[in-house]
Coordinates of N, CA and C in Angstrom, one line a residue:
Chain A
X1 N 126.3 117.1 85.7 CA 127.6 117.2 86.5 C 127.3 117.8 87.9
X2 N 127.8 117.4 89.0 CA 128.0 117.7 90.1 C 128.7 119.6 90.4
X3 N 128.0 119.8 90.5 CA 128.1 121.2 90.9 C 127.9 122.1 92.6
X4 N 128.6 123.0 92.5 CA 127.8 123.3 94.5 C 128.1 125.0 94.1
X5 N 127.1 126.0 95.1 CA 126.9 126.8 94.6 C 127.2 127.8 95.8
X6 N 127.7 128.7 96.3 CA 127.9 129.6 97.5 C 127.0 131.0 97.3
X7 N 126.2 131.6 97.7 CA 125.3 132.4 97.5 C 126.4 133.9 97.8
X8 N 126.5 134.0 98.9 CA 127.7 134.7 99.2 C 128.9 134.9 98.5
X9 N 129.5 135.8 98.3 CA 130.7 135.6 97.6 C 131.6 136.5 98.7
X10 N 131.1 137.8 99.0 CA 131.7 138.8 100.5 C 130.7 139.3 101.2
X11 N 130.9 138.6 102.2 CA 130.1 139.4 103.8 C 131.1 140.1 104.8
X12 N 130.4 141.0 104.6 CA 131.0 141.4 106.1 C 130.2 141.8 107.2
X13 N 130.5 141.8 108.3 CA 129.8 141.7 109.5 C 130.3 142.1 110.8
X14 N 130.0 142.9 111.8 CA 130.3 143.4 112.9 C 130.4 142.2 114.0
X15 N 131.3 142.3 114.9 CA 131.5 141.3 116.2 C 130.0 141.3 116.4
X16 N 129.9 140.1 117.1 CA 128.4 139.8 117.7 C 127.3 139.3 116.5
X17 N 127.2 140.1 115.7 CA 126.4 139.8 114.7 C 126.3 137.9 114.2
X18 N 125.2 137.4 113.9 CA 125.1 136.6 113.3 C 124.9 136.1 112.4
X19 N 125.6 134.7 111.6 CA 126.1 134.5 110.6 C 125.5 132.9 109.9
X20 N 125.3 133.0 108.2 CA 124.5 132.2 108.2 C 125.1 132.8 106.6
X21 N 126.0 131.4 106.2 CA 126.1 131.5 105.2 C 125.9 129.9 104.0
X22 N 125.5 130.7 103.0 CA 124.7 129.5 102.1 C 125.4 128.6 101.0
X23 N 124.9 127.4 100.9 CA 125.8 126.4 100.3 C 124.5 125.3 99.5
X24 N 124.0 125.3 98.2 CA 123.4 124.5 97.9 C 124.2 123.4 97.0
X25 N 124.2 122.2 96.5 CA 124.3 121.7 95.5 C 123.6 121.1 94.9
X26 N 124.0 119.8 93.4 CA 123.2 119.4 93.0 C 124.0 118.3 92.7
X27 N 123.4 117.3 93.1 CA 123.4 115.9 93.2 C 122.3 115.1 93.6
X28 N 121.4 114.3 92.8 CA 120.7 113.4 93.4 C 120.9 112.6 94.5
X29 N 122.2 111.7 94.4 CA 122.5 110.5 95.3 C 122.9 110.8 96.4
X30 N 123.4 110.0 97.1 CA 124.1 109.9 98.5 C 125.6 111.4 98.7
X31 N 125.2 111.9 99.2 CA 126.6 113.2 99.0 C 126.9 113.0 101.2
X32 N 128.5 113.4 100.7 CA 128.5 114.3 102.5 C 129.3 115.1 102.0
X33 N 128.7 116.2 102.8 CA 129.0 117.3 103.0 C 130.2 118.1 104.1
X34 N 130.6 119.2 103.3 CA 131.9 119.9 104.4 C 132.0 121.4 103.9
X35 N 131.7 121.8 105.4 CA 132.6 123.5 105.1 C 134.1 123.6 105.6
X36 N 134.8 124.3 105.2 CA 136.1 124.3 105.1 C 136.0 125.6 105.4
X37 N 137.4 126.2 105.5 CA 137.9 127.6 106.3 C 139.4 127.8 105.8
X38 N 139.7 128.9 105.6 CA 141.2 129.2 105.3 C 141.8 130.5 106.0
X39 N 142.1 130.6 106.7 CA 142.3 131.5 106.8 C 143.8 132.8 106.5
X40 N 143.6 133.8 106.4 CA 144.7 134.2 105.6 C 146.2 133.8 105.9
X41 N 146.7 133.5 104.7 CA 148.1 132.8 104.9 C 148.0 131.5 105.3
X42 N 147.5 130.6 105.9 CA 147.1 129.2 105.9 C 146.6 128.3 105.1
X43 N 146.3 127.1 105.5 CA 145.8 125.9 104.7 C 144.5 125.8 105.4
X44 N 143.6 124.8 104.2 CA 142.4 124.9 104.1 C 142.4 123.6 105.6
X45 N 141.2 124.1 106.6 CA 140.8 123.5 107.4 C 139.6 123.2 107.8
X46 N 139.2 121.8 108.0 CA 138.1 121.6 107.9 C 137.0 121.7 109.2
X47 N 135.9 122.4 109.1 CA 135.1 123.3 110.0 C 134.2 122.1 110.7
X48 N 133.8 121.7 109.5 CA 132.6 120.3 110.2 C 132.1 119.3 108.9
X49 N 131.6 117.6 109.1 CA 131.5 117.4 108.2 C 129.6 117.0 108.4
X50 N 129.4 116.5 107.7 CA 127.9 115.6 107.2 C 128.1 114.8 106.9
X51 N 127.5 113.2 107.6 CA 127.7 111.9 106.4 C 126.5 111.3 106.7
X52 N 125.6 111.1 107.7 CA 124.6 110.7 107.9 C 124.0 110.9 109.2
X53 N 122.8 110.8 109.3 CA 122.3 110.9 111.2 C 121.7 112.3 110.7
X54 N 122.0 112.8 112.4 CA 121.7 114.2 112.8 C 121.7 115.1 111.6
X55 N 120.9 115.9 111.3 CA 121.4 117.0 110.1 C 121.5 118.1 110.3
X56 N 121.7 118.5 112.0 CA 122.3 119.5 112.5 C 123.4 119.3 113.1
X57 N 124.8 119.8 111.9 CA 126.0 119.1 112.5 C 127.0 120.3 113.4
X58 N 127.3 120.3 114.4 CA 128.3 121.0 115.3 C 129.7 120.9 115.0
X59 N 130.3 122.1 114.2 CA 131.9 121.9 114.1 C 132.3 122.4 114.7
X60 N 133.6 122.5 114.9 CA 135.1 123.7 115.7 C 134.3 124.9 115.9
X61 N 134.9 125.9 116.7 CA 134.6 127.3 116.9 C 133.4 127.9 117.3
X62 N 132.2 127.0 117.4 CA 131.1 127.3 117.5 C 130.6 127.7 115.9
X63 N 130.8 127.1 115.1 CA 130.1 126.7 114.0 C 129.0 125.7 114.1
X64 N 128.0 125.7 112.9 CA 127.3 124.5 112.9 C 126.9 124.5 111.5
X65 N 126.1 123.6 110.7 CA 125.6 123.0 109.8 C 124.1 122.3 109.4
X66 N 123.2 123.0 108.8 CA 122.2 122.4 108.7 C 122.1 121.5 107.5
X67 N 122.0 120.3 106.9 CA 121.7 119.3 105.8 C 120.2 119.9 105.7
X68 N 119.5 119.9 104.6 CA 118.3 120.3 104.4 C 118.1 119.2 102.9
X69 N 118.1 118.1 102.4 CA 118.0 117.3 101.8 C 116.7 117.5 100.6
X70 N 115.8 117.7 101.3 CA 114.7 118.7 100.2 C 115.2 119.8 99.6
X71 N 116.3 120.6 99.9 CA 116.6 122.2 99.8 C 117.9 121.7 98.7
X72 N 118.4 120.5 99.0 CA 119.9 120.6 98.0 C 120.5 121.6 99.0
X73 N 120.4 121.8 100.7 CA 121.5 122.8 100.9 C 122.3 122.5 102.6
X74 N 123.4 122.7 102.5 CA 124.1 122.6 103.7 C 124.7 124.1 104.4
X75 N 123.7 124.6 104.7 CA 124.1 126.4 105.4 C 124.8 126.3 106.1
X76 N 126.3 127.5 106.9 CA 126.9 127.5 107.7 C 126.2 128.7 108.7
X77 N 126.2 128.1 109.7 CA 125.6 129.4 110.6 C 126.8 129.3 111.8
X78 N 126.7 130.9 112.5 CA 127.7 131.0 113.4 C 126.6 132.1 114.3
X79 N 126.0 131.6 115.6 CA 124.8 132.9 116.4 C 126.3 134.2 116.4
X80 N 127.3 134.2 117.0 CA 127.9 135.7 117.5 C 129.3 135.5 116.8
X81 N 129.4 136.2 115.4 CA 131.0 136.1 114.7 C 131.9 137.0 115.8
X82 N 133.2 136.4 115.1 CA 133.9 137.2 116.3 C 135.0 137.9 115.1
X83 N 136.1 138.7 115.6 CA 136.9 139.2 114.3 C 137.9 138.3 113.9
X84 N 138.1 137.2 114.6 CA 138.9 136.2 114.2 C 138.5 135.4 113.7
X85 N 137.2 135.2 113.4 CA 136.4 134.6 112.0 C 136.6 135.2 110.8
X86 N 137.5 136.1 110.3 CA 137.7 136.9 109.3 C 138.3 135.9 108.2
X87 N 137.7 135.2 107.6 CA 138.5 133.9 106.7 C 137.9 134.0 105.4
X88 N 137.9 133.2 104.3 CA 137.5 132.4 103.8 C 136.7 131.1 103.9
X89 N 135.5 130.8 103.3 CA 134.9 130.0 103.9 C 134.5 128.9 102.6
X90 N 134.8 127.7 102.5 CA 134.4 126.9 101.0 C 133.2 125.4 101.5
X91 N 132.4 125.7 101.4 CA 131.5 124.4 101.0 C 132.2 123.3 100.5
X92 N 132.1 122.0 100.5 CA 132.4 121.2 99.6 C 131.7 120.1 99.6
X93 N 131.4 119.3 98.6 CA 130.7 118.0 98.6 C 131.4 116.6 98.1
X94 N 131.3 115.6 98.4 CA 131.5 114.2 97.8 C 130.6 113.4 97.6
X95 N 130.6 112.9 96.6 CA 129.5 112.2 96.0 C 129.7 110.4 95.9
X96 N 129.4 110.0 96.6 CA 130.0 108.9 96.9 C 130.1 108.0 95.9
X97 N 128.7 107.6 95.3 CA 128.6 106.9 94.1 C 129.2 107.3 92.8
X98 N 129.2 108.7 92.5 CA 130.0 109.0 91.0 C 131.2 108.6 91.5
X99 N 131.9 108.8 92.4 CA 133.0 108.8 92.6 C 133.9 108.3 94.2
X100 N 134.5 107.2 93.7 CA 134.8 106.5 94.9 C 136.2 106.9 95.3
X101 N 136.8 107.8 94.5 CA 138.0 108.2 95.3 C 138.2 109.5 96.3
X102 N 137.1 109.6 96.4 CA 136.9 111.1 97.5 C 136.7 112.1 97.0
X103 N 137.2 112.2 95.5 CA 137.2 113.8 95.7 C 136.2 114.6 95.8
X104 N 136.8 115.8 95.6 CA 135.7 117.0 96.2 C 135.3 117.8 95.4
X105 N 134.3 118.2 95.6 CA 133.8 119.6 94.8 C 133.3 120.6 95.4
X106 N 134.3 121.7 95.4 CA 134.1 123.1 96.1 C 133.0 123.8 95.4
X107 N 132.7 124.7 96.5 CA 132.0 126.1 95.7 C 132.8 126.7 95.5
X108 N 132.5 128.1 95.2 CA 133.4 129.6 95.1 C 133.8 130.1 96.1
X109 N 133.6 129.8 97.3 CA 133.9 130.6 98.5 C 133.4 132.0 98.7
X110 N 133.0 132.0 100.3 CA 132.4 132.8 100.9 C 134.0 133.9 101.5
X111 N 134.3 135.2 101.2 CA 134.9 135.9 101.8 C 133.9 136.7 103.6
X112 N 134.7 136.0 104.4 CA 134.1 137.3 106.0 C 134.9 138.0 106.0
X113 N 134.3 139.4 106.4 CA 134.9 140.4 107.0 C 134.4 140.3 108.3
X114 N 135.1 140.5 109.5 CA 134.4 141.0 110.7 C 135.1 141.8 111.1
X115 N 134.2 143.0 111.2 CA 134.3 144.3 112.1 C 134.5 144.3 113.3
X116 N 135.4 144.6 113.4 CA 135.8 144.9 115.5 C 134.6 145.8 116.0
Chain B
X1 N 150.5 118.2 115.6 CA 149.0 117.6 115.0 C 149.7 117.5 113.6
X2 N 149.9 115.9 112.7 CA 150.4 116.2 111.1 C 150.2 117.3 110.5
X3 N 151.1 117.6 109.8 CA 150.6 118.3 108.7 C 150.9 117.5 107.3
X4 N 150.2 118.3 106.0 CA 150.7 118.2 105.0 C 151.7 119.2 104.5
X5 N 152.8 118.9 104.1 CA 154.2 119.8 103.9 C 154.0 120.1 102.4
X6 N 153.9 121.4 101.9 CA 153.9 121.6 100.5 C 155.5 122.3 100.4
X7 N 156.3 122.4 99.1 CA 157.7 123.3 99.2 C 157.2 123.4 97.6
X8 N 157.9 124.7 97.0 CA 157.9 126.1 97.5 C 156.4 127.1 97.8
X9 N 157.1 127.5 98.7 CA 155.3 128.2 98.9 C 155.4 129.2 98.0
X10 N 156.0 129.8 97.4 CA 155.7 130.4 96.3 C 157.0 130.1 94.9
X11 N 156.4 130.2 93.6 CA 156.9 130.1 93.0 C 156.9 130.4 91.8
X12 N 157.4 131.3 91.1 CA 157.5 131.7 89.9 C 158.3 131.5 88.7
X13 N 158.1 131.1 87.5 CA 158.4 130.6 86.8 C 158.3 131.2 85.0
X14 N 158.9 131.0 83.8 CA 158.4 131.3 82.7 C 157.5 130.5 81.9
X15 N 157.2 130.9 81.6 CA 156.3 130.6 80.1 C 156.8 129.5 79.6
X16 N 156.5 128.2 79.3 CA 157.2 127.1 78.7 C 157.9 126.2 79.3
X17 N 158.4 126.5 80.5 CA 159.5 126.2 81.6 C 158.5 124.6 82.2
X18 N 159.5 124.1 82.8 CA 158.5 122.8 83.3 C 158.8 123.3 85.3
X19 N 157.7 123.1 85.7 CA 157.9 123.0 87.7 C 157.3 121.7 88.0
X20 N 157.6 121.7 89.2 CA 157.7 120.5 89.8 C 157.4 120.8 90.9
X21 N 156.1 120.7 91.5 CA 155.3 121.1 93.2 C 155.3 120.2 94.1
X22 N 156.3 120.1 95.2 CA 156.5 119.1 96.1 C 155.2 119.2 97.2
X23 N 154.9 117.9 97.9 CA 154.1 117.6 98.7 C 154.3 116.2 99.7
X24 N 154.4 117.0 101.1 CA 154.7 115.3 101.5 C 153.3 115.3 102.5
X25 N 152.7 114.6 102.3 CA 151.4 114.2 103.0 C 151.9 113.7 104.2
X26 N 150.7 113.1 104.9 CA 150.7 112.2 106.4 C 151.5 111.3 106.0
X27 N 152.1 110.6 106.8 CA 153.1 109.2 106.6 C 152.2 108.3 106.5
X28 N 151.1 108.3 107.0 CA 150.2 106.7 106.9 C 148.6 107.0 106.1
X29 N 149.0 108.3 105.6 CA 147.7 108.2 104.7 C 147.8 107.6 103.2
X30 N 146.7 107.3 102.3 CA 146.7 106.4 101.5 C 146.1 106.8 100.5
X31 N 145.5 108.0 100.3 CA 145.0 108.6 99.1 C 145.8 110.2 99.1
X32 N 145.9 110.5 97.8 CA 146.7 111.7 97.8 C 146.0 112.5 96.6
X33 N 146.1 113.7 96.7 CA 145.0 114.8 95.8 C 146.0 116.2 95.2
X34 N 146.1 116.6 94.5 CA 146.1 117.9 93.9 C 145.1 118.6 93.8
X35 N 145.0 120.2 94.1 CA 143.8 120.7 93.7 C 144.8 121.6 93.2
X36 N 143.5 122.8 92.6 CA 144.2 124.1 92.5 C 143.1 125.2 92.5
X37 N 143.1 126.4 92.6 CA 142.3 127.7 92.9 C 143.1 128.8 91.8
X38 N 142.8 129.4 91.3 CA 142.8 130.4 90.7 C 142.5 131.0 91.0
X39 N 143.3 132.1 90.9 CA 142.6 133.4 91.6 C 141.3 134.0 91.8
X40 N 140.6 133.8 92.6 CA 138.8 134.5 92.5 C 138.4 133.5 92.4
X41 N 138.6 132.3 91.8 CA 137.9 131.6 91.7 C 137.8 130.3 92.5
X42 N 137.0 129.1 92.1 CA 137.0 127.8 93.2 C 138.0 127.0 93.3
X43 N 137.9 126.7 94.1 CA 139.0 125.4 94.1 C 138.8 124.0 92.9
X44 N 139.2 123.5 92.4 CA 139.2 122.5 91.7 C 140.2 121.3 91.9
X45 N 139.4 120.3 92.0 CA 139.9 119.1 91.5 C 140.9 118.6 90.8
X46 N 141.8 118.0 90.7 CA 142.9 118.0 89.5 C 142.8 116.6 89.5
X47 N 143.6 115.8 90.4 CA 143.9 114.7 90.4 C 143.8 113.9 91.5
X48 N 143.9 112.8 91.9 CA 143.5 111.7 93.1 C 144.7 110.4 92.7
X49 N 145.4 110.1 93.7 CA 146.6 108.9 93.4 C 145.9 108.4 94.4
X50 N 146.3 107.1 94.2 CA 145.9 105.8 95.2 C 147.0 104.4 94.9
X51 N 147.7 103.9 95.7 CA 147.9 102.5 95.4 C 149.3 102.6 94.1
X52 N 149.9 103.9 94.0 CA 151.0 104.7 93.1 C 150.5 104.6 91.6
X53 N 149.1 104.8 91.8 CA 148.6 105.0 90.3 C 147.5 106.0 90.2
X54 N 147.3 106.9 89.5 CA 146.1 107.6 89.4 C 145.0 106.8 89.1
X55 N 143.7 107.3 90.2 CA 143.1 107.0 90.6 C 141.6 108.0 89.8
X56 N 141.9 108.7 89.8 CA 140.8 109.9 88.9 C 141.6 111.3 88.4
X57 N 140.9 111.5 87.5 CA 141.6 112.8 87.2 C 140.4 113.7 86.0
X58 N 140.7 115.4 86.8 CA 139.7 116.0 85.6 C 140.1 115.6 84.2
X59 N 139.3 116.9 84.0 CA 139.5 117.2 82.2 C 140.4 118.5 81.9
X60 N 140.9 119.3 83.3 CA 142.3 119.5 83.3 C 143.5 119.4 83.2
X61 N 143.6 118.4 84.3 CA 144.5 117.5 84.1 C 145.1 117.0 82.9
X62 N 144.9 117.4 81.9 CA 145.7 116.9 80.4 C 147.0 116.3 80.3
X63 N 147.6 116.0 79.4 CA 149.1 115.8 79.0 C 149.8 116.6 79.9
X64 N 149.8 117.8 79.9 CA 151.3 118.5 80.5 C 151.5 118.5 81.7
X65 N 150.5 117.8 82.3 CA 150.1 117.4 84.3 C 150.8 115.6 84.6
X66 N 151.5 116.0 85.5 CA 151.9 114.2 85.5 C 152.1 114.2 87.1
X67 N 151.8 113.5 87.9 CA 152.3 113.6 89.4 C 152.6 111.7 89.6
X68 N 153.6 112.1 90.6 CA 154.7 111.0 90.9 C 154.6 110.5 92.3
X69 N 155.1 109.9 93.1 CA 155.7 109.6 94.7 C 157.0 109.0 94.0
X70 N 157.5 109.7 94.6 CA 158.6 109.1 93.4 C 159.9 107.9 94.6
X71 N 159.4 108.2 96.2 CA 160.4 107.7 97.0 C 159.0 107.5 98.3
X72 N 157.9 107.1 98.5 CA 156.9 106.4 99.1 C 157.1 108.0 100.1
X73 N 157.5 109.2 100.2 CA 157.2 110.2 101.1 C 156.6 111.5 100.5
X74 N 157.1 111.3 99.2 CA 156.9 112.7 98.4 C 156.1 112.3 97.7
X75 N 154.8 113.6 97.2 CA 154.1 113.4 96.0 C 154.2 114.5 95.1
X76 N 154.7 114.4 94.4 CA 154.6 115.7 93.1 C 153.8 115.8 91.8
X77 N 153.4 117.1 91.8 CA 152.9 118.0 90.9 C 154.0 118.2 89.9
X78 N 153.6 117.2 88.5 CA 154.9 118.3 87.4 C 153.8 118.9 86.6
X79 N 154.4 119.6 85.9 CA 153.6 120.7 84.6 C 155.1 120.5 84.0
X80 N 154.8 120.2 83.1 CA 155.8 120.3 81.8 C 156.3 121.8 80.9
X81 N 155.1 122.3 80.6 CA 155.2 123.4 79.4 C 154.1 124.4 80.4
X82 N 154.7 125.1 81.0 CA 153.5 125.7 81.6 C 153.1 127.4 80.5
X83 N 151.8 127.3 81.3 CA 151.4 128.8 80.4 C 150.5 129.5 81.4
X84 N 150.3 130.4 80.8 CA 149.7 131.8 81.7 C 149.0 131.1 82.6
X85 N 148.1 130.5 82.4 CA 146.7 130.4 82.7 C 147.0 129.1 83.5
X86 N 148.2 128.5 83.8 CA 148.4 127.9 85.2 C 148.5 128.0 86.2
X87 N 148.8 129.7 86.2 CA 148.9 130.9 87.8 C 147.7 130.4 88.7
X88 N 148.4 129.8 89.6 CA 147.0 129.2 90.5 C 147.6 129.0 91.9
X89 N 147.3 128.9 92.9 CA 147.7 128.4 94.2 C 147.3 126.5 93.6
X90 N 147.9 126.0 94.4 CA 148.0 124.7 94.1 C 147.8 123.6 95.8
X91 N 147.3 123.1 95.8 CA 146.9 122.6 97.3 C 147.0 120.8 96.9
X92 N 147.5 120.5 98.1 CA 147.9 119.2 98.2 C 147.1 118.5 99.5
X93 N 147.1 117.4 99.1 CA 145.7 117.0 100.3 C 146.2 115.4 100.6
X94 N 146.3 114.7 101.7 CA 145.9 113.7 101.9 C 145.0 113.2 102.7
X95 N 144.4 112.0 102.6 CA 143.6 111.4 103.8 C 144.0 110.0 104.1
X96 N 142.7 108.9 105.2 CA 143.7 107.7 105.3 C 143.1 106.8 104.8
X97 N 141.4 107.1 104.8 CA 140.6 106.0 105.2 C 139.8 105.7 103.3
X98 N 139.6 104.6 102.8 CA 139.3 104.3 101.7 C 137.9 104.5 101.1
X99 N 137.3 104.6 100.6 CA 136.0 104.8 99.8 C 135.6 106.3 100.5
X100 N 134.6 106.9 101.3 CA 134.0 108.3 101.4 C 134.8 108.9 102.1
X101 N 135.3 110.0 102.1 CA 136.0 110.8 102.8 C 136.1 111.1 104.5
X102 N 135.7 109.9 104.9 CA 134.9 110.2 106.8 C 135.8 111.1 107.4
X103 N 137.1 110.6 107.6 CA 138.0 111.2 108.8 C 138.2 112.6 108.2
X104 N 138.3 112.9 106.4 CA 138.1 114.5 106.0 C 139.5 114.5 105.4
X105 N 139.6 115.2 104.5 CA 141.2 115.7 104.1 C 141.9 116.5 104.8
X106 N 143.2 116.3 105.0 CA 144.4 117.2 105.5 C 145.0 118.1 104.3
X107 N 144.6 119.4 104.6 CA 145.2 120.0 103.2 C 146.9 120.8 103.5
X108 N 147.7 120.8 102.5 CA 148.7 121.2 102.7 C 148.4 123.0 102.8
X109 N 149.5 123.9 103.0 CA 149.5 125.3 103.3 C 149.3 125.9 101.8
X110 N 149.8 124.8 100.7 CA 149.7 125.8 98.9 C 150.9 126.1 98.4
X111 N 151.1 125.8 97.3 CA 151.8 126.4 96.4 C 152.2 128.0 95.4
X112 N 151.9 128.9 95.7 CA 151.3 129.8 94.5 C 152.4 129.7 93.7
X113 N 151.3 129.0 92.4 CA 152.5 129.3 91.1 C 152.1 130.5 90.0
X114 N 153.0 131.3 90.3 CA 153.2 132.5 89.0 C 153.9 132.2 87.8
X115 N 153.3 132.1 86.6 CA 153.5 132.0 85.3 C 153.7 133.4 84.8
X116 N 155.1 133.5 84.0 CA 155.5 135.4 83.9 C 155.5 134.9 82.2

């Protein structure tokens, strides 16, 4: 079964500091990939995706995304958090071939703290 | 910018009692999703409508889960017999585009359902 794994469960981290949070799964076939964001009181919003090409993907906020295809991993990195990066953070994958209706499979989520 | 509209954002309920979790997605989107999160834990998968028929559904999703469009704007979440271990924020999702998820899901703001 399709599974995805968040290494992180709570970081916290001071303004400026940089940020690099981890996301493997396990799927052989064709997957794209997505980190998501929630932030408190809100709905889940989507940060950046992966479907093919480049495997250094650029989302919102100065987020980015590395595909690492040997590694099973899609890391979220951010060079300088700010305190308004203070969210929730979920991986997710689709697997195209098991499943043609989209859906998704989360990790556990990444809790940030950032420190003023 | 659309949103997806979930009603009630929160909601509590007894033991046995049936709810009914409203969701009105994009007007021109064409797949529609339930998840749900439990507390601490991941988001999950529930169900996927398409074409006003389910389209995929876990192995939670059992008997006492049924979701409708019951008037081409609304999609609902029923639970019949609810029990403890329903207590979940509940997330409603649509998108537009058919087979992989490209354009990405629109997630609603959540449901929290409390089971007393």
């Amino acid at each position: 079964a399709q599974s995805v794994s968040q290494h992180n469960h709570h970081v916290i981290l001071s303004e400026a500091a940089s940020l690099e949070l981890g996301c493997n799964y396990s799927y052989g076939g064709t997957v794209n990939l997505f980190w998501y964001v929630q932030y408190p009181g809100q709905h889940l919003q989507l940060l950046l995706k992966y479907f093919s090409g480049d495997p250094l993907v650029k989302g919102i906020k100065g987020f980015e995304a590395e595909f690492i295809k040997s590694k099973f991993s899609f890391n979220l990195r951010k060079p300088s958090v700010q305190w308004s990066d203070t969210a929730e953070y979920f991986c997710a994958v689709n697997a195209s071939r098991s499943s043609n209706t989209g859906k998704l499979i989360f990790g556990q989520g990444t809790t940030l703290q950032v420190k003023p | 910018e659309p949103e997806v509209t979930q009603t009630p954002s929160h909601q509590v309920t007894q033991m046995g009692q049936e709810v009914i979790l409203r969701c009105v997605p994009i007007s021109n989107h064409l797949y529609f999703y339930w998840y749900r999160q439990i507390l601490g834990q991941k988001v999950e998968f529930l169900v996927s409508f398409y074409n006003n028929e389910i389209s995929e559904k876990s192995e939670i999703f059992d008997d006492q889960f049924s979701v409708e469009r019951p008037d081409g704007s609304n999609f609902t979440l029923k639970i019949r017999s609810t029990k403890l271990e329903d207590s979940a924020m509940y997330f409603c999702a649509s998108r537009s585009s058919r087979g992989p998820p490209i354009s990405g899901y629109t997630f609603g703001s959540g449901t929290r359902l409390t089971v007393v």
